[in-house]
Short mmCIF file of C-alpha atoms in Angstrom, two decimals:
data_model
loop_
_atom_site.label_atom_id
_atom_site.label_comp_id
_atom_site.label_asym_id
_atom_site.label_seq_id
_atom_site.Cartn_x
_atom_site.Cartn_y
_atom_site.Cartn_z
CA UNK A 4 110.69 68.37 83.38
CA UNK A 5 109.24 65.22 85.02
CA UNK A 6 108.28 65.51 88.67
CA UNK A 7 110.20 63.56 91.27
CA UNK A 8 108.11 60.53 92.29
CA UNK A 9 107.13 60.11 95.92
CA UNK A 10 108.69 57.21 97.78
CA UNK A 11 106.73 55.14 100.26
CA UNK A 12 107.74 57.21 103.29
CA UNK A 13 106.72 60.47 101.60
CA UNK A 14 103.35 59.01 100.57
CA UNK A 15 102.54 57.96 104.12
CA UNK A 16 103.79 61.28 105.48
CA UNK A 17 101.47 63.09 103.07
CA UNK A 18 98.64 60.75 104.11
CA UNK A 19 99.19 61.78 107.74
CA UNK A 20 99.01 65.46 106.79
CA UNK A 21 95.85 64.85 104.74
CA UNK A 22 94.23 63.23 107.80
CA UNK A 23 95.44 66.12 109.96
CA UNK A 24 93.54 68.51 107.66
CA UNK A 25 90.46 66.31 107.16
CA UNK A 26 89.67 65.65 110.82
CA UNK A 27 89.37 69.25 112.11
CA UNK A 28 87.63 70.34 108.88
CA UNK A 29 85.03 67.60 109.37
CA UNK A 30 84.32 68.73 112.92
CA UNK A 31 83.85 72.34 111.83
CA UNK A 32 80.46 71.34 110.39
CA UNK A 33 79.59 67.82 111.57
CA UNK A 34 77.58 68.99 114.60
CA UNK A 35 75.55 71.60 112.68
CA UNK A 36 73.02 69.21 111.16
CA UNK A 37 72.31 67.78 114.59
CA UNK A 38 71.82 71.02 116.55
CA UNK A 39 68.04 70.41 116.90
CA UNK A 40 68.75 66.82 117.99
CA UNK A 41 71.34 67.97 120.54
CA UNK A 42 68.98 70.68 121.81
CA UNK A 43 66.34 68.00 122.43
CA UNK A 44 68.82 65.50 123.93
CA UNK A 45 70.11 67.98 126.53
CA UNK A 46 66.87 69.98 126.93
CA UNK A 47 68.87 73.06 125.92
CA UNK A 48 67.90 76.37 124.34
CA UNK A 49 68.98 77.57 120.91
CA UNK A 50 71.52 79.97 122.48
CA UNK A 51 73.01 77.13 124.53
CA UNK A 52 73.45 74.69 121.64
CA UNK A 53 74.95 77.52 119.57
CA UNK A 54 77.99 77.17 121.82
CA UNK A 55 78.55 73.61 120.67
CA UNK A 56 79.60 75.27 117.40
CA UNK A 57 80.98 78.49 118.87
CA UNK A 58 83.30 76.90 121.45
CA UNK A 59 85.13 74.98 118.72
CA UNK A 60 85.36 77.98 116.38
CA UNK A 61 86.47 80.31 119.17
CA UNK A 62 89.35 78.05 120.20
CA UNK A 63 90.51 77.67 116.59
CA UNK A 64 90.22 81.40 115.89
CA UNK A 65 92.10 82.61 118.93
CA UNK A 66 95.00 80.17 118.61
CA UNK A 67 95.58 79.62 114.89
CA UNK A 68 97.88 82.64 114.55
CA UNK A 69 99.84 81.75 117.70
CA UNK A 70 100.57 78.04 117.38
CA UNK A 71 102.66 78.42 114.24
CA UNK A 72 105.21 80.48 116.13
CA UNK A 73 105.01 78.11 119.09
CA UNK A 74 105.72 75.19 116.75
CA UNK A 75 108.90 76.91 115.57
CA UNK A 76 110.12 76.85 119.16
CA UNK A 77 109.06 73.42 120.47
CA UNK A 78 109.11 71.55 117.14
CA UNK A 79 106.29 71.29 114.60
CA UNK A 80 106.06 67.49 114.52
CA UNK A 81 106.11 67.30 118.30
CA UNK A 82 103.39 69.96 118.65
CA UNK A 83 101.28 68.34 115.90
CA UNK A 84 101.30 65.09 117.88
CA UNK A 85 100.13 67.04 120.94
CA UNK A 86 97.35 68.61 118.85
CA UNK A 87 96.17 65.24 117.48
CA UNK A 88 96.22 63.81 121.01
CA UNK A 89 94.15 66.71 122.39
CA UNK A 90 91.69 66.46 119.51
CA UNK A 91 91.25 62.69 119.95
CA UNK A 92 90.84 62.72 123.75
CA UNK A 93 88.45 65.68 123.57
CA UNK A 94 86.39 63.87 120.93
CA UNK A 95 85.97 60.93 123.32
CA UNK A 96 84.98 63.39 126.07
CA UNK A 97 82.37 64.92 123.73
CA UNK A 98 80.83 61.50 123.08
CA UNK A 99 80.62 60.80 126.84
CA UNK A 100 79.18 64.23 127.73
CA UNK A 101 76.39 63.96 130.37
CA UNK A 102 75.17 67.51 129.71
CA UNK A 103 75.51 70.47 127.35
CA UNK A 104 78.01 72.32 129.58
CA UNK A 105 80.38 69.32 129.52
CA UNK A 106 79.94 69.03 125.75
CA UNK A 107 80.77 72.70 125.20
CA UNK A 108 83.90 72.43 127.36
CA UNK A 109 85.06 69.33 125.50
CA UNK A 110 84.42 71.05 122.17
CA UNK A 111 86.62 73.95 123.27
CA UNK A 112 89.49 71.55 124.05
CA UNK A 113 88.85 69.84 120.72
CA UNK A 114 89.18 73.28 119.09
CA UNK A 115 92.60 73.77 120.69
CA UNK A 116 93.76 70.54 119.06
CA UNK A 117 92.15 71.59 115.78
CA UNK A 118 93.97 74.95 115.80
CA UNK A 119 97.30 73.15 116.14
CA UNK A 120 96.43 70.74 113.34
CA UNK A 121 95.19 73.47 110.98
CA UNK A 122 98.22 75.70 111.55
CA UNK A 123 101.01 73.12 111.42
CA UNK A 124 99.78 70.79 108.68
CA UNK A 125 100.58 73.26 105.90
CA UNK A 126 103.89 74.21 107.53
CA UNK A 127 105.00 70.56 107.53
CA UNK A 128 104.48 69.99 103.80
CA UNK A 129 108.07 71.05 102.99
CA UNK A 130 109.36 68.40 105.42
CA UNK A 131 107.11 65.67 104.04
CA UNK A 132 107.47 65.86 100.24
CA UNK A 133 110.09 67.02 97.71
CA UNK A 134 109.95 70.69 96.75
CA UNK A 135 108.81 69.85 93.21
CA UNK A 136 105.70 68.12 94.63
CA UNK A 137 104.81 70.82 97.19
CA UNK A 138 102.14 72.36 94.94
CA UNK A 139 100.34 69.05 94.48
CA UNK A 140 100.54 68.42 98.22
CA UNK A 141 99.00 71.82 98.97
CA UNK A 142 96.22 71.05 96.48
CA UNK A 143 95.52 67.76 98.26
CA UNK A 144 95.29 69.55 101.62
CA UNK A 145 92.89 72.13 100.14
CA UNK A 146 90.72 69.29 98.82
CA UNK A 147 90.76 67.58 102.23
CA UNK A 148 89.65 70.82 103.88
CA UNK A 149 86.76 71.30 101.45
CA UNK A 150 85.82 67.61 101.63
CA UNK A 151 85.70 67.65 105.43
CA UNK A 152 83.52 70.75 105.58
CA UNK A 153 81.13 69.48 102.90
CA UNK A 154 80.96 65.92 104.24
CA UNK A 155 80.31 67.03 107.82
CA UNK A 156 76.56 67.83 107.69
CA UNK A 157 75.52 64.78 105.66
CA UNK A 158 77.71 62.35 107.63
CA UNK A 159 76.60 63.90 110.91
CA UNK A 160 72.95 63.63 109.95
CA UNK A 161 73.25 59.98 108.92
CA UNK A 162 75.16 59.00 112.07
CA UNK A 163 72.73 60.82 114.36
CA UNK A 164 69.70 59.18 112.80
CA UNK A 165 71.03 55.62 112.61
CA UNK A 166 73.62 55.39 115.42
CA UNK A 167 73.07 58.28 117.83
CA UNK A 168 74.63 61.69 118.43
CA UNK A 169 77.75 60.40 120.33
CA UNK A 170 78.86 58.64 117.14
CA UNK A 171 79.74 61.93 115.39
CA UNK A 172 82.49 62.40 117.97
CA UNK A 173 83.51 58.75 118.47
CA UNK A 174 84.39 58.66 114.77
CA UNK A 175 87.48 60.75 115.56
CA UNK A 176 88.97 58.27 118.04
CA UNK A 177 90.19 55.57 115.61
CA UNK A 178 91.08 58.23 113.03
CA UNK A 179 93.08 60.14 115.64
CA UNK A 180 94.98 57.05 116.78
CA UNK A 181 95.82 56.15 113.18
CA UNK A 182 96.85 59.72 112.41
CA UNK A 183 99.11 59.99 115.46
CA UNK A 184 100.88 56.76 114.52
CA UNK A 185 101.40 57.91 110.92
CA UNK A 186 102.82 61.27 112.04
CA UNK A 187 105.14 59.63 114.56
CA UNK A 188 106.26 56.94 112.12
CA UNK A 189 106.67 58.83 108.85
CA UNK A 190 107.14 62.57 109.41
CA UNK A 191 110.81 63.58 109.83
CA UNK A 192 111.98 64.39 113.34
CA UNK A 193 112.10 68.07 114.31
CA UNK A 194 115.27 69.99 113.73
CA UNK A 195 116.84 71.81 116.66
CA UNK A 196 116.13 75.56 116.44
CA UNK A 197 119.31 77.63 116.05
CA UNK A 198 117.89 80.61 117.92
CA UNK A 199 115.15 80.70 120.55
CA UNK A 200 111.74 81.77 119.23
CA UNK A 201 109.98 84.57 121.11
CA UNK A 202 106.30 83.91 121.70
CA UNK A 203 103.79 86.70 122.29
CA UNK A 204 102.03 85.28 125.35
CA UNK A 205 100.51 88.59 126.39
CA UNK A 206 99.13 89.37 122.93
CA UNK A 207 97.72 85.85 122.58
CA UNK A 208 96.05 86.07 126.00
CA UNK A 209 94.47 89.44 125.27
CA UNK A 210 93.21 88.18 121.89
CA UNK A 211 91.62 85.11 123.50
CA UNK A 212 89.81 87.20 126.12
CA UNK A 213 88.68 89.79 123.56
CA UNK A 214 87.17 87.23 121.21
CA UNK A 215 85.60 85.30 124.09
CA UNK A 216 83.91 88.48 125.34
CA UNK A 217 82.64 89.20 121.83
CA UNK A 218 81.17 85.73 121.36
CA UNK A 219 79.62 85.74 124.85
CA UNK A 220 78.04 89.12 124.14
CA UNK A 221 76.12 87.56 121.28
CA UNK A 222 74.67 84.66 123.30
CA UNK A 223 74.25 85.70 126.96
CA UNK A 224 71.01 87.59 127.48
CA UNK A 225 71.31 90.56 129.82
CA UNK A 226 75.08 90.91 129.45
CA UNK A 227 75.35 91.94 125.80
CA UNK A 228 76.22 95.62 126.25
CA UNK A 229 78.74 95.05 129.03
CA UNK A 230 80.53 92.26 127.19
CA UNK A 231 80.64 94.31 123.98
CA UNK A 232 82.32 97.11 125.93
CA UNK A 233 84.80 94.56 127.31
CA UNK A 234 85.54 93.27 123.82
CA UNK A 235 86.07 96.81 122.48
CA UNK A 236 88.40 97.63 125.38
CA UNK A 237 90.19 94.34 124.75
CA UNK A 238 90.68 95.26 121.09
CA UNK A 239 92.21 98.57 122.15
CA UNK A 240 94.46 96.84 124.67
CA UNK A 241 95.53 94.32 122.03
CA UNK A 242 96.63 97.18 119.74
CA UNK A 243 98.66 98.73 122.57
CA UNK A 244 100.26 95.39 123.48
CA UNK A 245 101.16 94.57 119.86
CA UNK A 246 102.75 97.99 119.34
CA UNK A 247 105.05 97.39 122.29
CA UNK A 248 105.78 93.67 121.72
CA UNK A 249 109.25 92.64 120.54
CA UNK A 250 107.77 89.80 118.48
CA UNK A 251 104.11 90.79 117.95
CA UNK A 252 101.50 88.19 117.17
CA UNK A 253 100.20 90.43 114.35
CA UNK A 254 102.16 93.31 112.79
CA UNK A 255 99.66 96.17 112.93
CA UNK A 256 101.43 98.10 110.17
CA UNK A 257 99.94 95.62 107.69
CA UNK A 258 96.48 97.06 108.27
CA UNK A 259 97.54 100.44 106.93
CA UNK A 260 97.28 98.93 103.46
CA UNK A 261 93.68 99.57 102.26
CA UNK A 262 93.67 96.62 99.86
CA UNK A 263 94.60 94.18 102.61
CA UNK A 264 92.12 95.66 105.09
CA UNK A 265 89.23 95.58 102.62
CA UNK A 266 90.04 92.01 101.52
CA UNK A 267 90.00 90.85 105.14
CA UNK A 268 86.72 92.70 105.74
CA UNK A 269 85.17 91.05 102.66
CA UNK A 270 86.33 87.63 103.88
CA UNK A 271 84.74 88.26 107.28
CA UNK A 272 81.42 89.39 105.78
CA UNK A 273 81.19 86.52 103.29
CA UNK A 274 82.06 83.78 105.80
CA UNK A 275 79.51 85.31 108.19
CA UNK A 276 76.82 84.66 105.59
CA UNK A 277 78.12 81.17 104.78
CA UNK A 278 78.05 80.18 108.47
CA UNK A 279 74.49 81.52 108.68
CA UNK A 280 73.37 78.83 106.23
CA UNK A 281 74.85 76.13 108.50
CA UNK A 282 73.37 77.50 111.74
CA UNK A 283 69.91 78.66 110.61
CA UNK A 284 69.46 76.06 107.87
CA UNK A 285 69.17 73.00 110.18
CA UNK A 286 66.31 74.54 112.18
CA UNK A 287 64.36 75.53 109.07
CA UNK A 288 64.88 72.16 107.39
CA UNK A 289 64.15 70.14 110.55
CA UNK A 290 61.44 72.13 112.35
CA UNK A 291 60.14 74.24 109.46
CA UNK A 292 59.91 71.47 106.86
CA UNK A 293 59.87 68.42 109.16
CA UNK A 294 62.81 66.64 107.48
CA UNK A 295 64.70 63.79 109.17
CA UNK A 296 68.26 64.28 110.47
CA UNK A 297 69.66 62.40 107.48
CA UNK A 298 67.73 64.57 105.00
CA UNK A 299 68.80 67.72 106.87
CA UNK A 300 72.42 66.64 106.57
CA UNK A 301 72.11 65.93 102.87
CA UNK A 302 70.40 69.27 102.21
CA UNK A 303 73.05 71.16 104.18
CA UNK A 304 75.82 69.44 102.21
CA UNK A 305 74.62 70.80 98.86
CA UNK A 306 76.24 74.21 99.37
CA UNK A 307 79.66 73.09 100.66
CA UNK A 308 79.89 70.32 98.03
CA UNK A 309 79.22 72.77 95.20
CA UNK A 310 81.75 75.19 96.68
CA UNK A 311 84.36 72.42 96.89
CA UNK A 312 83.82 71.08 93.38
CA UNK A 313 83.43 74.55 91.91
CA UNK A 314 86.85 75.67 93.09
CA UNK A 315 88.70 74.57 89.94
CA UNK A 316 86.18 76.19 87.58
CA UNK A 317 86.21 79.36 89.68
CA UNK A 318 90.00 79.51 89.49
CA UNK A 319 89.87 79.24 85.70
CA UNK A 320 87.39 82.12 85.53
CA UNK A 321 89.68 84.24 87.67
CA UNK A 322 92.67 83.38 85.46
CA UNK A 323 90.71 84.32 82.34
CA UNK A 324 88.89 87.47 83.44
CA UNK A 325 90.97 88.71 86.38
CA UNK A 326 90.31 88.91 90.11
CA UNK A 327 89.22 92.56 90.01
CA UNK A 328 86.25 91.71 87.80
CA UNK A 329 85.30 88.49 89.54
CA UNK A 330 85.10 89.75 93.15
CA UNK A 331 82.15 92.12 92.52
CA UNK A 332 80.46 89.47 90.36
CA UNK A 333 80.80 86.88 93.12
CA UNK A 334 79.41 89.28 95.74
CA UNK A 335 76.49 90.14 93.49
CA UNK A 336 75.75 86.41 93.16
CA UNK A 337 75.90 86.01 96.95
CA UNK A 338 73.54 88.95 97.47
CA UNK A 339 71.11 87.50 94.91
CA UNK A 340 71.29 84.04 96.49
CA UNK A 341 70.60 85.44 99.96
CA UNK A 342 67.66 87.48 98.64
CA UNK A 343 66.19 84.34 97.08
CA UNK A 344 66.71 82.43 100.35
CA UNK A 345 64.71 85.14 102.08
CA UNK A 346 61.84 84.84 99.59
CA UNK A 347 61.54 81.38 98.00
CA UNK A 348 61.59 78.75 100.83
CA UNK A 349 58.37 79.98 102.43
CA UNK A 350 56.59 79.46 99.09
CA UNK A 351 58.41 76.50 97.50
CA UNK A 352 59.67 74.51 100.50
CA UNK A 353 62.81 72.39 100.02
CA UNK A 354 63.35 73.27 96.32
CA UNK A 355 63.03 76.94 97.29
CA UNK A 356 65.89 76.40 99.75
CA UNK A 357 68.17 74.29 97.57
CA UNK A 358 67.99 76.37 94.38
CA UNK A 359 69.25 79.60 95.99
CA UNK A 360 71.90 77.59 97.84
CA UNK A 361 73.41 76.53 94.51
CA UNK A 362 73.83 80.22 93.60
CA UNK A 363 75.27 81.03 97.05
CA UNK A 364 77.73 78.11 96.91
CA UNK A 365 78.94 78.82 93.37
CA UNK A 366 79.37 82.51 94.16
CA UNK A 367 81.28 81.66 97.33
CA UNK A 368 83.74 79.46 95.41
CA UNK A 369 84.27 82.29 92.92
CA UNK A 370 84.75 84.83 95.71
CA UNK A 371 87.36 82.68 97.46
CA UNK A 372 89.38 82.23 94.29
CA UNK A 373 89.15 85.87 93.20
CA UNK A 374 89.62 87.58 96.58
CA UNK A 375 92.55 85.44 97.72
CA UNK A 376 94.29 85.52 94.34
CA UNK A 377 93.85 89.27 93.99
CA UNK A 378 95.24 89.90 97.45
CA UNK A 379 98.16 87.47 97.36
CA UNK A 380 99.26 88.65 93.92
CA UNK A 381 100.10 92.00 95.50
CA UNK A 382 102.03 90.62 98.48
CA UNK A 383 105.79 90.28 98.60
CA UNK A 384 107.26 86.82 99.21
CA UNK A 385 108.30 87.59 102.81
CA UNK A 386 104.78 88.74 103.72
CA UNK A 387 102.75 85.84 102.30
CA UNK A 388 102.81 83.74 105.45
CA UNK A 389 101.59 86.63 107.62
CA UNK A 390 98.84 87.62 105.19
CA UNK A 391 97.73 83.99 104.81
CA UNK A 392 97.39 83.73 108.61
CA UNK A 393 95.36 86.94 108.68
CA UNK A 394 93.02 85.56 106.02
CA UNK A 395 92.52 82.49 108.20
CA UNK A 396 91.81 84.71 111.20
CA UNK A 397 89.28 86.79 109.21
CA UNK A 398 87.60 83.61 107.99
CA UNK A 399 87.20 82.24 111.50
CA UNK A 400 86.00 85.58 112.86
CA UNK A 401 83.35 85.47 110.15
CA UNK A 402 82.36 81.95 111.19
CA UNK A 403 81.98 83.09 114.79
CA UNK A 404 79.96 86.13 113.72
CA UNK A 405 77.70 84.00 111.57
CA UNK A 406 77.08 81.54 114.40
CA UNK A 407 76.63 84.22 117.09
CA UNK A 408 75.24 87.40 115.52
CA UNK A 409 73.13 85.88 112.76
CA UNK A 410 72.05 83.14 115.15
CA UNK A 411 70.89 85.89 117.51
CA UNK A 412 68.95 87.55 114.68
CA UNK A 413 67.22 84.23 113.94
CA UNK A 414 66.46 83.61 117.62
CA UNK A 415 65.01 87.11 118.00
CA UNK A 416 62.90 86.72 114.84
CA UNK A 417 61.43 83.40 115.99
CA UNK A 418 61.21 84.04 119.74
CA UNK A 419 63.21 80.82 120.31
CA UNK A 420 63.39 78.42 117.37
CA UNK A 421 63.42 75.21 119.44
CA UNK A 422 59.77 75.74 120.40
CA UNK A 423 58.48 77.84 117.50
CA UNK A 424 55.88 76.51 115.00
CA UNK A 425 56.82 75.94 111.37
CA UNK A 426 55.39 79.20 110.05
CA UNK A 427 57.35 81.21 112.63
CA UNK A 428 60.54 79.35 111.68
CA UNK A 429 59.89 80.29 108.05
CA UNK A 430 59.43 83.95 108.99
CA UNK A 431 62.68 83.84 110.97
CA UNK A 432 64.49 82.46 107.92
CA UNK A 433 63.03 85.29 105.82
CA UNK A 434 64.23 87.99 108.24
CA UNK A 435 67.68 86.45 108.80
CA UNK A 436 68.50 86.18 105.11
CA UNK A 437 67.16 89.67 104.48
CA UNK A 438 69.87 90.82 106.90
CA UNK A 439 72.39 88.58 105.09
CA UNK A 440 71.41 90.23 101.79
CA UNK A 441 72.13 93.64 103.31
CA UNK A 442 75.56 92.41 104.45
CA UNK A 443 76.40 91.24 100.94
CA UNK A 444 75.32 94.58 99.46
CA UNK A 445 77.65 96.28 101.96
CA UNK A 446 80.43 93.95 100.83
CA UNK A 447 79.69 94.80 97.19
CA UNK A 448 80.05 98.53 97.93
CA UNK A 449 83.29 97.84 99.81
CA UNK A 450 84.66 95.81 96.90
CA UNK A 451 84.11 98.69 94.51
CA UNK A 452 86.11 100.94 96.83
CA UNK A 453 88.81 98.25 97.11
CA UNK A 454 89.30 98.15 93.34
CA UNK A 455 90.21 101.84 93.35
CA UNK A 456 92.87 101.33 96.04
CA UNK A 457 96.47 100.40 95.37
CA UNK A 458 98.40 98.03 97.56
CA UNK A 459 101.29 99.05 99.72
CA UNK A 460 102.35 95.43 99.79
CA UNK A 461 102.48 95.12 96.04
CA UNK A 462 105.58 94.05 94.29
CA UNK A 463 106.87 95.89 91.30
CA UNK A 464 106.22 92.87 89.14
CA UNK A 465 102.53 92.54 88.36
CA UNK A 466 100.85 89.16 88.49
CA UNK A 467 102.72 86.02 89.37
CA UNK A 468 101.89 82.53 88.27
CA UNK A 469 102.67 80.81 91.54
CA UNK A 470 99.69 82.10 93.48
CA UNK A 471 97.13 79.51 94.42
CA UNK A 472 93.58 80.28 95.44
CA UNK A 473 92.41 79.09 98.83
#
């Protein structure tokens, strides 16, 4: 049956959604390649410039589950316009930052806008294109997400070297203005909600404070233990609040399913390791090997580009051999890649860094396809939205952990990477990726236990064809 062609309005509406996915994805990684440059520009420590990444990730992580429900109440198109506006204004504020504290605050506001854009873009697909073209539209958004993440380091490195660090943020201003106009002009107006939507303000607030305490514990010297206790107490309070909430932010009963819990844990562990490559990699490539900002950006883009382009091939492998077989294989590849990253760069330099990264990136693409497909195939139709949001939350928690915890490991191993000599940087890389290897071996053990578990969310019908990998 031929697909219904898109008219001009639908094409421009889809273009606006593609931009709404590309912009926040780009800013997830665009600052990473320039962390050494930003540290020098603001005379900041490694722990301080970590927050240029962490502030953005923290805002996205804490709000991504909440803004979808908020959009149901105030209108998705209206809230998306607010998110684009916040993101654009905050980007201008980042470019004008006189110091690192200002920049971190502006990045946090930018993250609020990004959370709105990430959460509502997918939800608006059904309003933008005919139902028969929804799958293609989702595929386009997935490509935009991967393209933004992979393009970020190389584009950021080139702009920093040839234009200056403010340019990586100024880039968003014309894109944001264009995007806002496209959304306003071509996306259908919001429908009036028939019943008021209840929003879990208390649960959202507790979650924000809990995650903020956790991230601060990883970066503030002298306060680690106290803030970890606060974050643990906050997690307990969040559980109590969600049990009593009429419309909980997260239904805790979902976590009783061992297959869901283990899949989320695997996602967190794997994204922790992937973020490690983007936080530790720039310092090794720049200070350890003496590469320029542009070369650092290009080197950092190898992994995300391979992961993006390997997605289709990975999906075919999962279709042919099954998710249960591919998850352990992907984790084994990640463990091997991390082990090689711990050993080869100190002896082979740049080739010793890039070769293991190809294994890490390919294994990551395979893990994403296998883990997400295996989990979603066992989820009933009315639970897919909730589980998808939880996967996003686990992914962002992993990104925060990679930036904070693994960054702390690297800082401890080097005694402060901004001032350390090249050989000390290399030793720090060795120690950090030895820890990453241990994390992947833990994930491999967990995956074997996961295979033996059934799923309480599973439908009676095994395997459906309409599941798409993330």
